[in-house]
C-alpha cells in the first residue's frame, strides 16, 4: 500500500492519546464515552468512562424531560462529574509515567503497587493496567509506589493538616469556638446525581469540589448560620430558638457538633477560632 508513497514530513511520535471535547452537553444533545473524551489506555479506563457516562446521561435525559428546571443545571453537573472522573484517570496516568524513568522500572513499579512479591514483575504490570479503578490505584500508589518528591510532599502536607484537624476534633469542640467557612466555600441549591437520578439538593461547593457536597436540610441550615462571627454556642441557640424540650435541644447539640466536626476535618470549615 505504501510502495508509491512519498514521505513529505519528518516522522513524529505521538505520546499522549488523551483528548476531551469543549462542551459535553447542549440543547437537545449530550456526549458520552469516546465521543466526549478519552484517556491514555494505560489503566483501561475507556469502558469505565463509557458506562459511567451512559448511566449519568440516561438519568440526565430522564430528569430533563420530567423536570425541565433540571435541564441546564443538571447538564452542568453531568459535565463537572464526568470531567472530574476523566481528570482523575489522566492524572494517574501522568503520575505513573512521571514515577518511572526506565522501561524496566514500569514493571517494578507495578509489582510494588500490587504489593504481591509472589507475582513476577511483568505479570504485575499486566494486572495493574488491566482495569484498575482510579481510587484503588491511588491507594496503592500512596502506600507502595515510588512517587515524584513534589507529589509525596504535597500528600504529606495534606495528611499532616488532616491529622491536626482530627486531633482538634478528638479533644472535643467547646461552645466558644467560632467556625469560619473556607474562603471559596459556597452554599447553593443545585442538582446532584444520587441514587441513579439527578435531583435538586442543598450543596456546599468549594475549589476542590466544584461539583459540591450534598447536604441534608439540617446541615444546610447549620452552614447558613456559620458567618465567622457567631460561636458554636450562639449557633446552637439560634438553631434551637423556640424549642422547649431539653432532650431535643441535647440531640440538636450533639448532631451539630458532629456536623461541624465533619465539615472541619473535610476542610469546608477552614478554622475554629478560640
Ligand atoms: C484496540 C483498543 C483496545 C482497547 N482496550 C480497552 C481495554 O482493555 N479496556 C477498556 O476499558 N477500554 C479499552 N479500549 C477503549 C474502549 O474500547 C472505548 O473507550 C469504549 O469502547 C468506548 O465506548 P463507546 O460506547 O463510547 O464507543 P464505541 O465502543 O466505539 O461504540 C460506538 C459504536 O457506535 C457505532 N457507530 C458509529 N457511528 C455510527 C452511526 N453513524 N450510526 C450507528 N452506529 C454508529 C460504532 O460502530 C460502535 O459500535 C480500547 C480501545 C481500542 C481501540
PDB file of C-alpha atoms and ligand atoms in Angstrom:
ATOM      1  CA  UNK A   1       0.000   0.000   0.000  1.00  0.00           C
ATOM      2  CA  UNK A   2       2.882   2.353   0.747  1.00  0.00           C
ATOM      3  CA  UNK A   3       5.109   1.278  -2.193  1.00  0.00           C
ATOM      4  CA  UNK A   4       4.449   4.526  -4.149  1.00  0.00           C
ATOM      5  CA  UNK A   5       4.117   6.706  -1.085  1.00  0.00           C
ATOM      6  CA  UNK A   6       6.410   9.640  -0.503  1.00  0.00           C
ATOM      7  CA  UNK A   7       7.455  10.902   2.904  1.00  0.00           C
ATOM      8  CA  UNK A   8       6.528  14.592   2.924  1.00  0.00           C
ATOM      9  CA  UNK A   9       7.388  15.486   6.517  1.00  0.00           C
ATOM     10  CA  UNK A  10       9.558  14.298   9.377  1.00  0.00           C
ATOM     11  CA  UNK A  11       8.175  11.351  11.398  1.00  0.00           C
ATOM     12  CA  UNK A  12       6.553  12.351  14.692  1.00  0.00           C
ATOM     13  CA  UNK A  13       5.999  10.435  17.914  1.00  0.00           C
ATOM     14  CA  UNK A  14       2.506  10.524  19.408  1.00  0.00           C
ATOM     15  CA  UNK A  15       2.932  10.344  23.186  1.00  0.00           C
ATOM     16  CA  UNK A  16      -0.495  11.113  24.580  1.00  0.00           C
ATOM     17  CA  UNK A  17      -3.758   9.824  23.135  1.00  0.00           C
ATOM     18  CA  UNK A  18      -5.916  11.693  25.608  1.00  0.00           C
ATOM     19  CA  UNK A  19      -8.496  14.151  24.314  1.00  0.00           C
ATOM     20  CA  UNK A  20     -11.590  15.899  25.551  1.00  0.00           C
ATOM     21  CA  UNK A  21     -14.306  17.969  23.925  1.00  0.00           C
ATOM     22  CA  UNK A  22     -15.026  21.661  24.650  1.00  0.00           C
ATOM     23  CA  UNK A  23     -18.657  21.021  25.560  1.00  0.00           C
ATOM     24  CA  UNK A  24     -20.293  17.760  26.591  1.00  0.00           C
ATOM     25  CA  UNK A  25     -23.928  18.773  26.708  1.00  0.00           C
ATOM     26  CA  UNK A  26     -26.165  21.302  24.966  1.00  0.00           C
ATOM     27  CA  UNK A  27     -29.710  21.934  23.835  1.00  0.00           C
ATOM     28  CA  UNK A  28     -31.062  18.529  22.805  1.00  0.00           C
ATOM     29  CA  UNK A  29     -27.714  16.690  22.728  1.00  0.00           C
ATOM     30  CA  UNK A  30     -25.270  15.034  25.125  1.00  0.00           C
ATOM     31  CA  UNK A  31     -21.891  13.373  24.524  1.00  0.00           C
ATOM     32  CA  UNK A  32     -20.698  10.226  26.291  1.00  0.00           C
ATOM     33  CA  UNK A  33     -17.976   7.603  26.022  1.00  0.00           C
ATOM     34  CA  UNK A  34     -15.265   8.139  23.422  1.00  0.00           C
ATOM     35  CA  UNK A  35     -17.393  10.865  21.797  1.00  0.00           C
ATOM     36  CA  UNK A  36     -16.797  13.028  24.895  1.00  0.00           C
ATOM     37  CA  UNK A  37     -13.252  12.159  25.960  1.00  0.00           C
ATOM     38  CA  UNK A  38     -10.573   9.502  26.017  1.00  0.00           C
ATOM     39  CA  UNK A  39      -7.624   8.903  28.351  1.00  0.00           C
ATOM     40  CA  UNK A  40      -4.342   7.176  27.625  1.00  0.00           C
ATOM     41  CA  UNK A  41      -5.443   3.499  27.776  1.00  0.00           C
ATOM     42  CA  UNK A  42      -2.844   2.570  30.420  1.00  0.00           C
ATOM     43  CA  UNK A  43      -5.489   1.884  33.082  1.00  0.00           C
ATOM     44  CA  UNK A  44      -8.181   0.541  30.757  1.00  0.00           C
ATOM     45  CA  UNK A  45     -10.392   3.480  31.637  1.00  0.00           C
ATOM     46  CA  UNK A  46     -12.363   3.564  28.343  1.00  0.00           C
ATOM     47  CA  UNK A  47     -15.125   1.116  29.272  1.00  0.00           C
ATOM     48  CA  UNK A  48     -15.450   2.532  32.803  1.00  0.00           C
ATOM     49  CA  UNK A  49     -15.854   6.096  31.488  1.00  0.00           C
ATOM     50  CA  UNK A  50     -18.227   4.956  28.731  1.00  0.00           C
ATOM     51  CA  UNK A  51     -20.502   3.061  31.145  1.00  0.00           C
ATOM     52  CA  UNK A  52     -20.364   5.711  33.865  1.00  0.00           C
ATOM     53  CA  UNK A  53     -21.296   8.452  31.393  1.00  0.00           C
ATOM     54  CA  UNK A  54     -24.016   6.245  29.866  1.00  0.00           C
ATOM     55  CA  UNK A  55     -25.681   5.785  33.277  1.00  0.00           C
ATOM     56  CA  UNK A  56     -25.479   9.519  34.031  1.00  0.00           C
ATOM     57  CA  UNK A  57     -26.575  10.578  30.535  1.00  0.00           C
ATOM     58  CA  UNK A  58     -29.658   8.322  30.709  1.00  0.00           C
ATOM     59  CA  UNK A  59     -30.509   9.831  34.115  1.00  0.00           C
ATOM     60  CA  UNK A  60     -29.943  13.331  32.712  1.00  0.00           C
ATOM     61  CA  UNK A  61     -32.297  12.796  29.754  1.00  0.00           C
ATOM     62  CA  UNK A  62     -34.971  11.306  32.024  1.00  0.00           C
ATOM     63  CA  UNK A  63     -34.548  14.115  34.598  1.00  0.00           C
ATOM     64  CA  UNK A  64     -34.608  16.903  31.999  1.00  0.00           C
ATOM     65  CA  UNK A  65     -37.795  15.505  30.458  1.00  0.00           C
ATOM     66  CA  UNK A  66     -39.646  15.027  33.749  1.00  0.00           C
ATOM     67  CA  UNK A  67     -38.429  18.261  35.419  1.00  0.00           C
ATOM     68  CA  UNK A  68     -37.464  20.914  32.826  1.00  0.00           C
ATOM     69  CA  UNK A  69     -35.871  23.095  35.554  1.00  0.00           C
ATOM     70  CA  UNK A  70     -33.097  20.453  35.699  1.00  0.00           C
ATOM     71  CA  UNK A  71     -32.266  20.754  32.011  1.00  0.00           C
ATOM     72  CA  UNK A  72     -29.455  23.340  32.098  1.00  0.00           C
ATOM     73  CA  UNK A  73     -28.075  22.973  35.675  1.00  0.00           C
ATOM     74  CA  UNK A  74     -28.098  19.141  35.640  1.00  0.00           C
ATOM     75  CA  UNK A  75     -26.235  19.287  32.309  1.00  0.00           C
ATOM     76  CA  UNK A  76     -23.538  21.374  34.003  1.00  0.00           C
ATOM     77  CA  UNK A  77     -23.312  18.880  36.872  1.00  0.00           C
ATOM     78  CA  UNK A  78     -23.096  15.988  34.377  1.00  0.00           C
ATOM     79  CA  UNK A  79     -20.146  17.706  32.706  1.00  0.00           C
ATOM     80  CA  UNK A  80     -18.409  18.517  36.023  1.00  0.00           C
ATOM     81  CA  UNK A  81     -18.714  14.947  37.312  1.00  0.00           C
ATOM     82  CA  UNK A  82     -17.567  13.478  34.016  1.00  0.00           C
ATOM     83  CA  UNK A  83     -14.586  15.834  33.675  1.00  0.00           C
ATOM     84  CA  UNK A  84     -13.582  15.083  37.261  1.00  0.00           C
ATOM     85  CA  UNK A  85     -13.504  11.318  36.601  1.00  0.00           C
ATOM     86  CA  UNK A  86     -11.636  11.904  33.324  1.00  0.00           C
ATOM     87  CA  UNK A  87      -9.080  14.131  35.098  1.00  0.00           C
ATOM     88  CA  UNK A  88      -8.660  11.502  37.814  1.00  0.00           C
ATOM     89  CA  UNK A  89      -7.611   8.832  35.295  1.00  0.00           C
ATOM     90  CA  UNK A  90      -5.476  11.284  33.333  1.00  0.00           C
ATOM     91  CA  UNK A  91      -3.600  12.440  36.434  1.00  0.00           C
ATOM     92  CA  UNK A  92      -2.983   8.837  37.459  1.00  0.00           C
ATOM     93  CA  UNK A  93      -1.557   8.034  34.030  1.00  0.00           C
ATOM     94  CA  UNK A  94       0.704  11.132  34.256  1.00  0.00           C
ATOM     95  CA  UNK A  95       1.708  10.112  37.781  1.00  0.00           C
ATOM     96  CA  UNK A  96       2.560   6.607  36.628  1.00  0.00           C
ATOM     97  CA  UNK A  97       4.721   7.865  33.747  1.00  0.00           C
ATOM     98  CA  UNK A  98       6.343  10.535  35.943  1.00  0.00           C
ATOM     99  CA  UNK A  99       7.448   7.992  38.536  1.00  0.00           C
ATOM    100  CA  UNK A 100       9.151   5.672  36.030  1.00  0.00           C
ATOM    101  CA  UNK A 101      12.412   6.551  34.428  1.00  0.00           C
ATOM    102  CA  UNK A 102      13.409   3.375  32.572  1.00  0.00           C
ATOM    103  CA  UNK A 103      11.443   0.706  30.711  1.00  0.00           C
ATOM    104  CA  UNK A 104      12.180  -1.895  33.435  1.00  0.00           C
ATOM    105  CA  UNK A 105      11.009   0.425  36.191  1.00  0.00           C
ATOM    106  CA  UNK A 106       7.427   0.272  34.810  1.00  0.00           C
ATOM    107  CA  UNK A 107       7.361  -3.397  35.728  1.00  0.00           C
ATOM    108  CA  UNK A 108       8.950  -2.870  39.136  1.00  0.00           C
ATOM    109  CA  UNK A 109       6.601  -0.017  39.899  1.00  0.00           C
ATOM    110  CA  UNK A 110       3.648  -2.284  39.029  1.00  0.00           C
ATOM    111  CA  UNK A 111       4.999  -5.006  41.308  1.00  0.00           C
ATOM    112  CA  UNK A 112       5.409  -2.534  44.148  1.00  0.00           C
ATOM    113  CA  UNK A 113       1.881  -1.232  43.589  1.00  0.00           C
ATOM    114  CA  UNK A 114       0.318  -4.679  43.764  1.00  0.00           C
ATOM    115  CA  UNK A 115       2.335  -5.448  46.885  1.00  0.00           C
ATOM    116  CA  UNK A 116       2.456  -9.167  45.966  1.00  0.00           C
ATOM    117  CA  UNK A 117       6.048 -10.398  45.907  1.00  0.00           C
ATOM    118  CA  UNK A 118       4.993 -13.847  44.623  1.00  0.00           C
ATOM    119  CA  UNK A 119       3.922 -12.380  41.282  1.00  0.00           C
ATOM    120  CA  UNK A 120       6.536 -11.623  38.623  1.00  0.00           C
ATOM    121  CA  UNK A 121       7.177  -8.021  37.619  1.00  0.00           C
ATOM    122  CA  UNK A 122       5.729  -8.374  34.111  1.00  0.00           C
ATOM    123  CA  UNK A 123       2.587 -10.116  35.341  1.00  0.00           C
ATOM    124  CA  UNK A 124       2.189  -7.387  37.960  1.00  0.00           C
ATOM    125  CA  UNK A 125       2.319  -4.801  35.197  1.00  0.00           C
ATOM    126  CA  UNK A 126      -0.407  -6.598  33.235  1.00  0.00           C
ATOM    127  CA  UNK A 127      -2.568  -6.881  36.348  1.00  0.00           C
ATOM    128  CA  UNK A 128      -2.003  -3.221  37.227  1.00  0.00           C
ATOM    129  CA  UNK A 129      -3.124  -1.947  33.822  1.00  0.00           C
ATOM    130  CA  UNK A 130      -5.981  -4.421  33.270  1.00  0.00           C
ATOM    131  CA  UNK A 131      -8.807  -2.308  34.622  1.00  0.00           C
ATOM    132  CA  UNK A 132      -7.701  -0.595  37.837  1.00  0.00           C
ATOM    133  CA  UNK A 133     -10.362   1.640  39.350  1.00  0.00           C
ATOM    134  CA  UNK A 134      -8.645   5.021  39.915  1.00  0.00           C
ATOM    135  CA  UNK A 135      -9.282   5.104  43.653  1.00  0.00           C
ATOM    136  CA  UNK A 136      -7.773   1.642  44.134  1.00  0.00           C
ATOM    137  CA  UNK A 137      -4.700   2.656  42.187  1.00  0.00           C
ATOM    138  CA  UNK A 138      -4.399   5.883  44.126  1.00  0.00           C
ATOM    139  CA  UNK A 139      -4.394   3.982  47.427  1.00  0.00           C
ATOM    140  CA  UNK A 140      -1.757   1.556  46.110  1.00  0.00           C
ATOM    141  CA  UNK A 141       0.391   4.351  44.717  1.00  0.00           C
ATOM    142  CA  UNK A 142       0.331   6.126  48.056  1.00  0.00           C
ATOM    143  CA  UNK A 143       1.127   3.072  50.151  1.00  0.00           C
ATOM    144  CA  UNK A 144       3.597   1.198  47.917  1.00  0.00           C
ATOM    145  CA  UNK A 145       4.527   3.452  44.998  1.00  0.00           C
ATOM    146  CA  UNK A 146       7.618   5.482  44.275  1.00  0.00           C
ATOM    147  CA  UNK A 147       6.282   8.996  43.737  1.00  0.00           C
ATOM    148  CA  UNK A 148       7.999  12.152  42.474  1.00  0.00           C
ATOM    149  CA  UNK A 149       9.156  14.119  45.541  1.00  0.00           C
ATOM    150  CA  UNK A 150       6.869  17.143  44.967  1.00  0.00           C
ATOM    151  CA  UNK A 151       3.831  14.832  44.904  1.00  0.00           C
ATOM    152  CA  UNK A 152       4.899  12.923  48.051  1.00  0.00           C
ATOM    153  CA  UNK A 153       5.463  16.274  49.794  1.00  0.00           C
ATOM    154  CA  UNK A 154       2.017  17.511  48.754  1.00  0.00           C
ATOM    155  CA  UNK A 155       0.369  14.330  50.104  1.00  0.00           C
ATOM    156  CA  UNK A 156       2.430  14.544  53.320  1.00  0.00           C
ATOM    157  CA  UNK A 157       1.303  18.142  53.888  1.00  0.00           C
ATOM    158  CA  UNK A 158      -2.378  17.264  53.292  1.00  0.00           C
ATOM    159  CA  UNK A 159      -2.061  14.251  55.639  1.00  0.00           C
ATOM    160  CA  UNK A 160      -0.409  16.346  58.353  1.00  0.00           C
ATOM    161  CA  UNK A 161      -3.135  19.042  58.098  1.00  0.00           C
ATOM    162  CA  UNK A 162      -5.791  16.324  58.381  1.00  0.00           C
ATOM    163  CA  UNK A 163      -4.046  14.833  61.439  1.00  0.00           C
ATOM    164  CA  UNK A 164      -4.108  18.249  63.140  1.00  0.00           C
ATOM    165  CA  UNK A 165      -7.801  18.654  62.363  1.00  0.00           C
ATOM    166  CA  UNK A 166      -8.577  15.127  63.602  1.00  0.00           C
ATOM    167  CA  UNK A 167      -6.700  15.869  66.839  1.00  0.00           C
ATOM    168  CA  UNK A 168      -8.636  19.132  67.412  1.00  0.00           C
ATOM    169  CA  UNK A 169     -11.933  17.308  66.956  1.00  0.00           C
ATOM    170  CA  UNK A 170     -10.839  14.397  69.177  1.00  0.00           C
ATOM    171  CA  UNK A 171     -10.205  16.851  72.042  1.00  0.00           C
ATOM    172  CA  UNK A 172     -13.858  17.931  71.828  1.00  0.00           C
ATOM    173  CA  UNK A 173     -15.216  21.212  70.422  1.00  0.00           C
ATOM    174  CA  UNK A 174     -16.068  23.836  73.026  1.00  0.00           C
ATOM    175  CA  UNK A 175     -19.054  26.155  72.635  1.00  0.00           C
ATOM    176  CA  UNK A 176     -16.941  29.323  72.450  1.00  0.00           C
ATOM    177  CA  UNK A 177     -15.124  28.298  69.248  1.00  0.00           C
ATOM    178  CA  UNK A 178     -16.044  30.402  66.197  1.00  0.00           C
ATOM    179  CA  UNK A 179     -16.284  28.332  62.988  1.00  0.00           C
ATOM    180  CA  UNK A 180     -15.405  30.032  59.694  1.00  0.00           C
ATOM    181  CA  UNK A 181     -16.159  28.637  56.233  1.00  0.00           C
ATOM    182  CA  UNK A 182     -13.283  28.213  53.770  1.00  0.00           C
ATOM    183  CA  UNK A 183     -12.990  31.321  51.557  1.00  0.00           C
ATOM    184  CA  UNK A 184     -14.293  29.682  48.417  1.00  0.00           C
ATOM    185  CA  UNK A 185     -16.981  27.516  50.088  1.00  0.00           C
ATOM    186  CA  UNK A 186     -20.463  28.371  48.831  1.00  0.00           C
ATOM    187  CA  UNK A 187     -23.843  27.031  49.906  1.00  0.00           C
ATOM    188  CA  UNK A 188     -26.248  26.759  46.991  1.00  0.00           C
ATOM    189  CA  UNK A 189     -29.193  24.803  45.720  1.00  0.00           C
ATOM    190  CA  UNK A 190     -28.434  22.761  42.657  1.00  0.00           C
ATOM    191  CA  UNK A 191     -28.831  19.311  41.109  1.00  0.00           C
ATOM    192  CA  UNK A 192     -26.852  16.336  42.393  1.00  0.00           C
ATOM    193  CA  UNK A 193     -26.529  12.851  40.935  1.00  0.00           C
ATOM    194  CA  UNK A 194     -27.758  10.469  43.653  1.00  0.00           C
ATOM    195  CA  UNK A 195     -29.435   7.062  43.657  1.00  0.00           C
ATOM    196  CA  UNK A 196     -29.305   6.898  39.873  1.00  0.00           C
ATOM    197  CA  UNK A 197     -31.003  10.223  39.167  1.00  0.00           C
ATOM    198  CA  UNK A 198     -30.458  13.966  39.052  1.00  0.00           C
ATOM    199  CA  UNK A 199     -32.345  15.742  41.830  1.00  0.00           C
ATOM    200  CA  UNK A 200     -32.290  19.164  43.484  1.00  0.00           C
ATOM    201  CA  UNK A 201     -30.362  19.426  46.757  1.00  0.00           C
ATOM    202  CA  UNK A 202     -28.544  21.859  49.036  1.00  0.00           C
ATOM    203  CA  UNK A 203     -24.870  21.655  48.071  1.00  0.00           C
ATOM    204  CA  UNK A 204     -21.659  23.030  49.560  1.00  0.00           C
ATOM    205  CA  UNK A 205     -19.200  23.692  46.740  1.00  0.00           C
ATOM    206  CA  UNK A 206     -15.537  24.594  47.053  1.00  0.00           C
ATOM    207  CA  UNK A 207     -12.438  24.975  44.878  1.00  0.00           C
ATOM    208  CA  UNK A 208     -11.503  21.321  45.402  1.00  0.00           C
ATOM    209  CA  UNK A 209     -15.093  20.081  44.940  1.00  0.00           C
ATOM    210  CA  UNK A 210     -16.688  22.352  42.334  1.00  0.00           C
ATOM    211  CA  UNK A 211     -19.484  19.799  41.823  1.00  0.00           C
ATOM    212  CA  UNK A 212     -20.279  20.261  45.547  1.00  0.00           C
ATOM    213  CA  UNK A 213     -21.033  18.017  48.500  1.00  0.00           C
ATOM    214  CA  UNK A 214     -24.762  17.331  49.009  1.00  0.00           C
ATOM    215  CA  UNK A 215     -26.040  18.421  52.420  1.00  0.00           C
ATOM    216  CA  UNK A 216     -29.100  17.363  54.397  1.00  0.00           C
ATOM    217  CA  UNK A 217     -31.562  20.156  55.276  1.00  0.00           C
ATOM    218  CA  UNK A 218     -30.244  20.062  58.854  1.00  0.00           C
ATOM    219  CA  UNK A 219     -26.596  20.607  57.839  1.00  0.00           C
ATOM    220  CA  UNK A 220     -27.589  23.222  55.222  1.00  0.00           C
ATOM    221  CA  UNK A 221     -29.452  25.201  57.926  1.00  0.00           C
ATOM    222  CA  UNK A 222     -26.395  24.915  60.158  1.00  0.00           C
ATOM    223  CA  UNK A 223     -23.983  26.084  57.418  1.00  0.00           C
ATOM    224  CA  UNK A 224     -26.287  29.077  56.829  1.00  0.00           C
ATOM    225  CA  UNK A 225     -25.593  30.194  60.401  1.00  0.00           C
ATOM    226  CA  UNK A 226     -21.791  29.882  60.105  1.00  0.00           C
ATOM    227  CA  UNK A 227     -20.817  33.512  59.436  1.00  0.00           C
ATOM    228  CA  UNK A 228     -17.348  33.667  61.031  1.00  0.00           C
ATOM    229  CA  UNK A 229     -18.742  35.758  63.936  1.00  0.00           C
ATOM    230  CA  UNK A 230     -21.132  33.512  65.879  1.00  0.00           C
ATOM    231  CA  UNK A 231     -19.563  30.894  68.122  1.00  0.00           C
ATOM    232  CA  UNK A 232     -20.858  27.314  68.329  1.00  0.00           C
ATOM    233  CA  UNK A 233     -22.954  28.136  71.426  1.00  0.00           C
ATOM    234  CA  UNK A 234     -24.645  31.079  69.662  1.00  0.00           C
ATOM    235  CA  UNK A 235     -25.291  28.970  66.567  1.00  0.00           C
ATOM    236  CA  UNK A 236     -26.875  26.311  68.770  1.00  0.00           C
ATOM    237  CA  UNK A 237     -29.077  28.967  70.457  1.00  0.00           C
ATOM    238  CA  UNK A 238     -30.267  30.273  67.074  1.00  0.00           C
ATOM    239  CA  UNK A 239     -30.840  26.752  65.892  1.00  0.00           C
ATOM    240  CA  UNK A 240     -32.979  25.701  68.819  1.00  0.00           C
ATOM    241  CA  UNK A 241     -34.870  29.004  69.245  1.00  0.00           C
ATOM    242  CA  UNK A 242     -38.401  28.248  70.433  1.00  0.00           C
ATOM    243  CA  UNK A 243     -37.607  24.601  71.268  1.00  0.00           C
ATOM    244  CA  UNK A 244     -38.587  23.828  74.870  1.00  0.00           C
ATOM    245  CA  UNK A 245     -37.858  20.106  75.080  1.00  0.00           C
ATOM    246  CA  UNK A 246     -34.414  19.686  76.695  1.00  0.00           C
ATOM    247  CA  UNK A 247     -33.983  16.255  75.098  1.00  0.00           C
ATOM    248  CA  UNK A 248     -34.492  17.763  71.618  1.00  0.00           C
ATOM    249  CA  UNK A 249     -32.002  20.538  72.424  1.00  0.00           C
ATOM    250  CA  UNK A 250     -29.498  17.937  73.599  1.00  0.00           C
ATOM    251  CA  UNK A 251     -29.963  15.938  70.377  1.00  0.00           C
ATOM    252  CA  UNK A 252     -29.591  19.057  68.204  1.00  0.00           C
ATOM    253  CA  UNK A 253     -26.419  19.946  70.105  1.00  0.00           C
ATOM    254  CA  UNK A 254     -24.908  16.505  69.523  1.00  0.00           C
ATOM    255  CA  UNK A 255     -25.836  16.446  65.813  1.00  0.00           C
ATOM    256  CA  UNK A 256     -24.489  19.961  65.345  1.00  0.00           C
ATOM    257  CA  UNK A 257     -21.130  19.189  66.963  1.00  0.00           C
ATOM    258  CA  UNK A 258     -20.886  16.068  64.761  1.00  0.00           C
ATOM    259  CA  UNK A 259     -21.692  18.066  61.619  1.00  0.00           C
ATOM    260  CA  UNK A 260     -19.204  20.847  62.488  1.00  0.00           C
ATOM    261  CA  UNK A 261     -16.527  18.207  63.191  1.00  0.00           C
ATOM    262  CA  UNK A 262     -17.065  16.570  59.788  1.00  0.00           C
ATOM    263  CA  UNK A 263     -17.089  19.919  57.946  1.00  0.00           C
ATOM    264  CA  UNK A 264     -13.903  20.947  59.776  1.00  0.00           C
ATOM    265  CA  UNK A 265     -11.997  17.708  59.081  1.00  0.00           C
ATOM    266  CA  UNK A 266     -13.170  17.891  55.456  1.00  0.00           C
ATOM    267  CA  UNK A 267     -11.860  21.481  55.148  1.00  0.00           C
ATOM    268  CA  UNK A 268     -15.225  23.133  54.329  1.00  0.00           C
ATOM    269  CA  UNK A 269     -14.886  24.854  57.725  1.00  0.00           C
ATOM    270  CA  UNK A 270     -11.478  26.435  57.442  1.00  0.00           C
ATOM    271  CA  UNK A 271     -10.825  27.348  61.073  1.00  0.00           C
ATOM    272  CA  UNK A 272     -12.223  27.207  64.594  1.00  0.00           C
ATOM    273  CA  UNK A 273     -11.076  30.358  66.395  1.00  0.00           C
ATOM    274  CA  UNK A 274     -10.837  30.192  70.205  1.00  0.00           C
TER     275      UNK A 274
HETATM  276  C1  LIG B   1      -7.646  -1.543  20.392  1.00  0.00           C
HETATM  277  C2  LIG B   1      -8.375  -0.992  21.581  1.00  0.00           C
HETATM  278  C3  LIG B   1      -8.248  -1.617  22.814  1.00  0.00           C
HETATM  279  C4  LIG B   1      -8.925  -1.133  23.928  1.00  0.00           C
HETATM  280  N1  LIG B   1      -8.803  -1.783  25.126  1.00  0.00           N
HETATM  281  C5  LIG B   1      -9.517  -1.376  26.181  1.00  0.00           C
HETATM  282  C6  LIG B   1      -9.478  -2.099  27.413  1.00  0.00           C
HETATM  283  O1  LIG B   1      -8.793  -3.101  27.576  1.00  0.00           O
HETATM  284  N2  LIG B   1     -10.235  -1.646  28.442  1.00  0.00           N
HETATM  285  C7  LIG B   1     -11.002  -0.522  28.333  1.00  0.00           C
HETATM  286  O2  LIG B   1     -11.675  -0.142  29.301  1.00  0.00           O
HETATM  287  N3  LIG B   1     -11.051   0.176  27.183  1.00  0.00           N
HETATM  288  C8  LIG B   1     -10.339  -0.227  26.096  1.00  0.00           C
HETATM  289  N4  LIG B   1     -10.416   0.480  24.919  1.00  0.00           N
HETATM  290  C9  LIG B   1     -11.243   1.683  24.866  1.00  0.00           C
HETATM  291  C10 LIG B   1     -12.728   1.296  24.806  1.00  0.00           C
HETATM  292  O3  LIG B   1     -12.923   0.298  23.815  1.00  0.00           O
HETATM  293  C11 LIG B   1     -13.546   2.531  24.464  1.00  0.00           C
HETATM  294  O4  LIG B   1     -13.174   3.602  25.316  1.00  0.00           O
HETATM  295  C12 LIG B   1     -15.030   2.232  24.636  1.00  0.00           C
HETATM  296  O5  LIG B   1     -15.402   1.146  23.805  1.00  0.00           O
HETATM  297  C13 LIG B   1     -15.848   3.453  24.265  1.00  0.00           C
HETATM  298  O6  LIG B   1     -17.205   3.105  24.201  1.00  0.00           O
HETATM  299  P1  LIG B   1     -18.206   3.962  23.336  1.00  0.00           P
HETATM  300  O7  LIG B   1     -19.547   3.336  23.526  1.00  0.00           O
HETATM  301  O8  LIG B   1     -18.046   5.407  23.655  1.00  0.00           O
HETATM  302  O9  LIG B   1     -17.724   3.836  21.830  1.00  0.00           O
HETATM  303  P2  LIG B   1     -17.629   2.537  20.924  1.00  0.00           P
HETATM  304  O10 LIG B   1     -17.374   1.309  21.730  1.00  0.00           O
HETATM  305  O11 LIG B   1     -16.658   2.910  19.844  1.00  0.00           O
HETATM  306  O12 LIG B   1     -19.092   2.388  20.333  1.00  0.00           O
HETATM  307  C14 LIG B   1     -19.564   3.256  19.334  1.00  0.00           C
HETATM  308  C15 LIG B   1     -20.470   2.417  18.426  1.00  0.00           C
HETATM  309  O13 LIG B   1     -21.175   3.306  17.559  1.00  0.00           O
HETATM  310  C16 LIG B   1     -21.198   2.733  16.275  1.00  0.00           C
HETATM  311  N5  LIG B   1     -21.413   3.837  15.321  1.00  0.00           N
HETATM  312  C17 LIG B   1     -20.536   4.766  14.891  1.00  0.00           C
HETATM  313  N6  LIG B   1     -21.123   5.598  14.029  1.00  0.00           N
HETATM  314  C18 LIG B   1     -22.405   5.207  13.917  1.00  0.00           C
HETATM  315  C19 LIG B   1     -23.526   5.682  13.176  1.00  0.00           C
HETATM  316  N7  LIG B   1     -23.436   6.747  12.385  1.00  0.00           N
HETATM  317  N8  LIG B   1     -24.702   5.026  13.311  1.00  0.00           N
HETATM  318  C20 LIG B   1     -24.824   3.954  14.139  1.00  0.00           C
HETATM  319  N9  LIG B   1     -23.797   3.457  14.851  1.00  0.00           N
HETATM  320  C21 LIG B   1     -22.608   4.082  14.750  1.00  0.00           C
HETATM  321  C22 LIG B   1     -19.840   2.064  16.144  1.00  0.00           C
HETATM  322  O14 LIG B   1     -19.872   1.071  15.144  1.00  0.00           O
HETATM  323  C23 LIG B   1     -19.685   1.463  17.546  1.00  0.00           C
HETATM  324  O15 LIG B   1     -20.273   0.188  17.647  1.00  0.00           O
HETATM  325  C24 LIG B   1      -9.740   0.024  23.803  1.00  0.00           C
HETATM  326  C25 LIG B   1      -9.866   0.649  22.557  1.00  0.00           C
HETATM  327  C26 LIG B   1      -9.201   0.157  21.462  1.00  0.00           C
HETATM  328  C27 LIG B   1      -9.388   0.831  20.118  1.00  0.00           C
END
